[in-house]
mmCIF file of C-alpha atoms in Angstrom:
data_model
loop_
_atom_site.group_PDB
_atom_site.id
_atom_site.type_symbol
_atom_site.label_atom_id
_atom_site.label_comp_id
_atom_site.label_asym_id
_atom_site.label_seq_id
_atom_site.Cartn_x
_atom_site.Cartn_y
_atom_site.Cartn_z
ATOM 1 C CA VAL A 30 -25.657 1.261 7.011
ATOM 2 C CA ALA A 31 -27.083 -1.384 9.329
ATOM 3 C CA VAL A 32 -24.721 -4.015 7.913
ATOM 4 C CA ALA A 33 -21.726 -1.684 8.306
ATOM 5 C CA ALA A 34 -22.768 -1.060 11.906
ATOM 6 C CA ALA A 35 -23.065 -4.820 12.525
ATOM 7 C CA HIS A 36 -19.617 -5.280 10.967
ATOM 8 C CA ALA A 37 -18.142 -2.621 13.261
ATOM 9 C CA ARG A 38 -19.908 -4.029 16.331
ATOM 10 C CA ALA A 39 -18.640 -7.548 15.563
ATOM 11 C CA LEU A 40 -15.094 -6.194 15.324
ATOM 12 C CA LEU A 41 -15.430 -4.361 18.632
ATOM 13 C CA ASP A 42 -16.919 -7.441 20.308
ATOM 14 C CA ARG A 43 -14.382 -9.722 18.582
ATOM 15 C CA ASP A 44 -17.276 -11.968 17.583
ATOM 16 C CA PRO A 45 -16.425 -14.227 14.611
ATOM 17 C CA ALA A 46 -19.997 -15.482 14.145
ATOM 18 C CA GLU A 47 -21.410 -11.958 13.903
ATOM 19 C CA LEU A 48 -18.580 -10.871 11.618
ATOM 20 C CA LEU A 49 -19.325 -13.796 9.297
ATOM 21 C CA ALA A 50 -23.011 -12.852 9.310
ATOM 22 C CA ALA A 51 -22.126 -9.262 8.428
ATOM 23 C CA ALA A 52 -19.803 -10.397 5.634
ATOM 24 C CA ARG A 53 -22.603 -12.447 4.104
ATOM 25 C CA ARG A 54 -25.046 -9.514 4.315
ATOM 26 C CA HIS A 55 -22.830 -6.843 2.728
ATOM 27 C CA ARG A 56 -24.183 -5.807 -0.662
ATOM 28 C CA HIS A 57 -21.047 -4.169 -2.030
ATOM 29 C CA PRO A 58 -18.241 -6.600 -2.983
ATOM 30 C CA TRP A 59 -15.488 -4.398 -1.547
ATOM 31 C CA ALA A 60 -17.241 -4.201 1.836
ATOM 32 C CA GLU A 61 -17.888 -7.957 1.713
ATOM 33 C CA ALA A 62 -14.230 -8.707 0.953
ATOM 34 C CA ASN A 63 -13.100 -6.420 3.774
ATOM 35 C CA ALA A 64 -15.423 -8.188 6.188
ATOM 36 C CA TYR A 65 -13.984 -11.581 5.203
ATOM 37 C CA GLU A 66 -10.476 -10.178 5.585
ATOM 38 C CA ASP A 67 -11.366 -8.789 9.016
ATOM 39 C CA LEU A 68 -12.798 -12.186 9.959
ATOM 40 C CA ALA A 69 -9.597 -13.942 8.868
ATOM 41 C CA THR A 70 -7.526 -11.493 10.912
ATOM 42 C CA LEU A 71 -9.741 -11.964 13.950
ATOM 43 C CA LEU A 72 -9.556 -15.754 13.691
ATOM 44 C CA THR A 73 -5.767 -15.629 13.328
ATOM 45 C CA THR A 74 -5.298 -13.339 16.317
ATOM 46 C CA THR A 75 -7.614 -15.460 18.470
ATOM 47 C CA GLY A 76 -5.675 -18.634 17.770
ATOM 48 C CA HIS A 77 -7.625 -20.139 14.862
ATOM 49 C CA PRO A 78 -5.387 -19.628 11.794
ATOM 50 C CA ASP A 79 -6.642 -22.905 10.295
ATOM 51 C CA ARG A 80 -10.156 -21.430 10.088
ATOM 52 C CA ALA A 81 -8.841 -18.082 8.806
ATOM 53 C CA ALA A 82 -7.405 -19.405 5.523
ATOM 54 C CA GLU A 83 -10.777 -19.987 3.850
ATOM 55 C CA HIS A 84 -11.913 -16.432 4.604
ATOM 56 C CA THR A 85 -8.636 -14.953 3.366
ATOM 57 C CA THR A 86 -9.077 -16.883 0.127
ATOM 58 C CA ARG A 87 -12.697 -15.726 -0.178
ATOM 59 C CA ALA A 88 -11.665 -12.080 0.308
ATOM 60 C CA LEU A 89 -8.815 -12.448 -2.182
ATOM 61 C CA ARG A 90 -11.128 -13.895 -4.864
ATOM 62 C CA ILE A 91 -13.593 -11.028 -4.429
ATOM 63 C CA PHE A 92 -10.816 -8.436 -4.700
ATOM 64 C CA GLU A 93 -9.470 -10.157 -7.825
ATOM 65 C CA ARG A 94 -12.930 -10.282 -9.476
ATOM 66 C CA MET A 95 -13.371 -6.575 -8.771
ATOM 67 C CA GLY A 96 -9.980 -5.721 -10.219
ATOM 68 C CA ALA A 97 -8.879 -4.311 -6.847
ATOM 69 C CA ASP A 98 -5.249 -5.179 -7.554
ATOM 70 C CA GLY A 99 -3.840 -3.196 -4.636
ATOM 71 C CA ASP A 100 -6.115 -4.875 -2.118
ATOM 72 C CA ALA A 101 -5.445 -8.303 -3.645
ATOM 73 C CA ALA A 102 -1.670 -7.727 -3.552
ATOM 74 C CA ARG A 103 -1.840 -6.555 0.062
ATOM 75 C CA LEU A 104 -3.828 -9.650 1.033
ATOM 76 C CA ARG A 105 -1.423 -11.970 -0.813
ATOM 77 C CA GLY A 106 1.440 -10.263 1.030
ATOM 78 C CA HIS A 107 -0.261 -10.924 4.377
ATOM 79 C CA ALA A 108 -0.826 -14.552 3.409
ATOM 80 C CA ARG A 109 2.797 -14.926 2.318
ATOM 81 C CA ARG A 110 4.093 -13.450 5.568
ATOM 82 C CA ALA A 111 1.817 -15.805 7.516
ATOM 83 C CA ASP A 112 3.212 -18.699 5.484
ATOM 84 C CA ALA A 113 6.747 -17.631 6.404
ATOM 85 C CA THR A 114 5.842 -18.223 10.034
ATOM 86 C CA GLY A 115 5.523 -21.933 9.504
ATOM 87 C CA ARG A 116 2.260 -22.735 7.786
ATOM 88 C CA PRO A 117 2.567 -24.644 4.520
ATOM 89 C CA GLY A 118 2.697 -22.018 1.950
ATOM 90 C CA SER A 119 1.745 -20.123 -1.057
ATOM 91 C CA ALA A 120 5.199 -18.550 -1.437
ATOM 92 C CA GLY A 121 6.351 -21.444 -3.596
ATOM 93 C CA THR A 122 3.190 -21.430 -5.671
ATOM 94 C CA GLU A 123 3.433 -17.669 -6.162
ATOM 95 C CA TRP A 124 7.003 -18.112 -7.399
ATOM 96 C CA ASP A 125 5.767 -20.781 -9.796
ATOM 97 C CA ARG A 126 3.347 -18.258 -11.306
ATOM 98 C CA LEU A 127 6.317 -16.282 -12.662
ATOM 99 C CA SER A 128 7.291 -16.813 -16.285
ATOM 100 C CA ALA A 129 10.815 -18.083 -17.025
ATOM 101 C CA PRO A 130 12.111 -14.576 -17.926
ATOM 102 C CA GLU A 131 10.520 -13.170 -14.759
ATOM 103 C CA ARG A 132 12.194 -15.860 -12.632
ATOM 104 C CA ASP A 133 15.571 -15.078 -14.244
ATOM 105 C CA ILE A 134 15.150 -11.371 -13.551
ATOM 106 C CA ALA A 135 13.925 -12.017 -10.005
ATOM 107 C CA ARG A 136 16.948 -14.204 -9.231
ATOM 108 C CA LEU A 137 19.407 -11.606 -10.537
ATOM 109 C CA VAL A 138 17.701 -8.719 -8.752
ATOM 110 C CA GLY A 139 17.586 -10.953 -5.692
ATOM 111 C CA VAL A 140 21.378 -11.156 -5.597
ATOM 112 C CA GLY A 141 21.620 -7.366 -5.700
ATOM 113 C CA MET A 142 22.033 -6.526 -9.379
ATOM 114 C CA THR A 143 20.722 -3.232 -10.722
ATOM 115 C CA ASN A 144 18.321 -3.119 -13.661
ATOM 116 C CA ARG A 145 21.206 -2.188 -15.984
ATOM 117 C CA GLN A 146 23.320 -5.090 -14.759
ATOM 118 C CA VAL A 147 20.410 -7.512 -15.181
ATOM 119 C CA ALA A 148 19.760 -6.133 -18.665
ATOM 120 C CA ARG A 149 23.386 -6.674 -19.673
ATOM 121 C CA GLN A 150 23.395 -10.189 -18.236
ATOM 122 C CA LEU A 151 20.205 -11.195 -20.085
ATOM 123 C CA PHE A 152 20.817 -9.183 -23.274
ATOM 124 C CA VAL A 153 17.666 -7.081 -22.927
ATOM 125 C CA SER A 154 17.067 -3.386 -22.306
ATOM 126 C CA PRO A 155 16.782 -1.891 -18.812
ATOM 127 C CA HIS A 156 13.215 -0.904 -19.772
ATOM 128 C CA THR A 157 12.385 -4.577 -20.369
ATOM 129 C CA VAL A 158 13.781 -5.443 -16.949
ATOM 130 C CA ASN A 159 11.700 -2.675 -15.367
ATOM 131 C CA TYR A 160 8.588 -3.892 -17.203
ATOM 132 C CA HIS A 161 9.098 -7.442 -15.944
ATOM 133 C CA LEU A 162 9.814 -6.233 -12.405
ATOM 134 C CA ARG A 163 6.410 -4.523 -12.276
ATOM 135 C CA GLY A 164 4.780 -7.819 -13.280
ATOM 136 C CA ILE A 165 6.849 -9.741 -10.737
ATOM 137 C CA PHE A 166 5.910 -7.347 -7.929
ATOM 138 C CA LYS A 167 2.232 -7.623 -8.856
ATOM 139 C CA LYS A 168 2.235 -11.436 -9.065
ATOM 140 C CA LEU A 169 4.115 -11.841 -5.785
ATOM 141 C CA GLY A 170 2.157 -9.127 -3.973
ATOM 142 C CA ILE A 171 5.284 -7.200 -3.015
ATOM 143 C CA SER A 172 6.417 -3.625 -3.442
ATOM 144 C CA SER A 173 10.193 -3.542 -3.063
ATOM 145 C CA ARG A 174 13.430 -5.080 -4.283
ATOM 146 C CA VAL A 175 14.233 -6.016 -0.692
ATOM 147 C CA GLU A 176 11.099 -8.175 -0.485
ATOM 148 C CA LEU A 177 11.978 -9.682 -3.868
ATOM 149 C CA ALA A 178 15.498 -10.488 -2.659
ATOM 150 C CA ARG A 179 14.092 -12.197 0.440
ATOM 151 C CA LEU A 180 11.646 -14.266 -1.624
ATOM 152 C CA ALA A 181 14.305 -15.170 -4.178
ATOM 153 C CA HIS A 182 16.606 -16.283 -1.379
ATOM 154 C CA GLU A 183 13.813 -18.317 0.278
ATOM 155 C CA HIS A 184 12.973 -19.943 -3.053
ATOM 156 C CA GLU A 185 16.623 -20.713 -3.762
ATOM 157 C CA THR A 186 17.037 -22.198 -0.277
ATOM 158 C CA THR A 187 13.888 -24.305 -0.677
ATOM 159 C CA GLU A 188 15.008 -25.514 -4.099
ATOM 160 C CA THR A 189 18.484 -26.395 -2.823
ATOM 161 C CA SER A 190 17.175 -28.304 0.206
ATOM 162 C CA ALA A 191 14.741 -30.250 -2.012
ATOM 163 C CA VAL A 192 17.589 -31.554 -4.185
#
């Protein structure tokens, strides 16, 4: 309880040093990861995004070790949106994590095709497309076809400009 109180006080005081100390003292991994995430957010909002990245990564690794897929996906989504604002990014590396069939499906969904249309195009069942979409959403830390379309477009634009 004392560590949680210190965590809360550090947030109220907007004190990065105290927040880091609280993160290191948390005994439960979920609370520790949340403290590191809060620290990264505080550093970003106070003009220190370069220092925030290491704490975001630390929080993400803890969430992944715990199997907290929802928290990990949310954090990856925050990192990806931050990267879209100009920092060098993980969006490309996340895209690279997709398998070849997942990239094909993502590109087709990204141009507005339905699952049935994608299935016909790739000679698979709509259920297979749906299965792969769930994996794609999880790997990219997204939750909608609109976000997938935006990422597919960004990736396509990046690929085209690199050629």
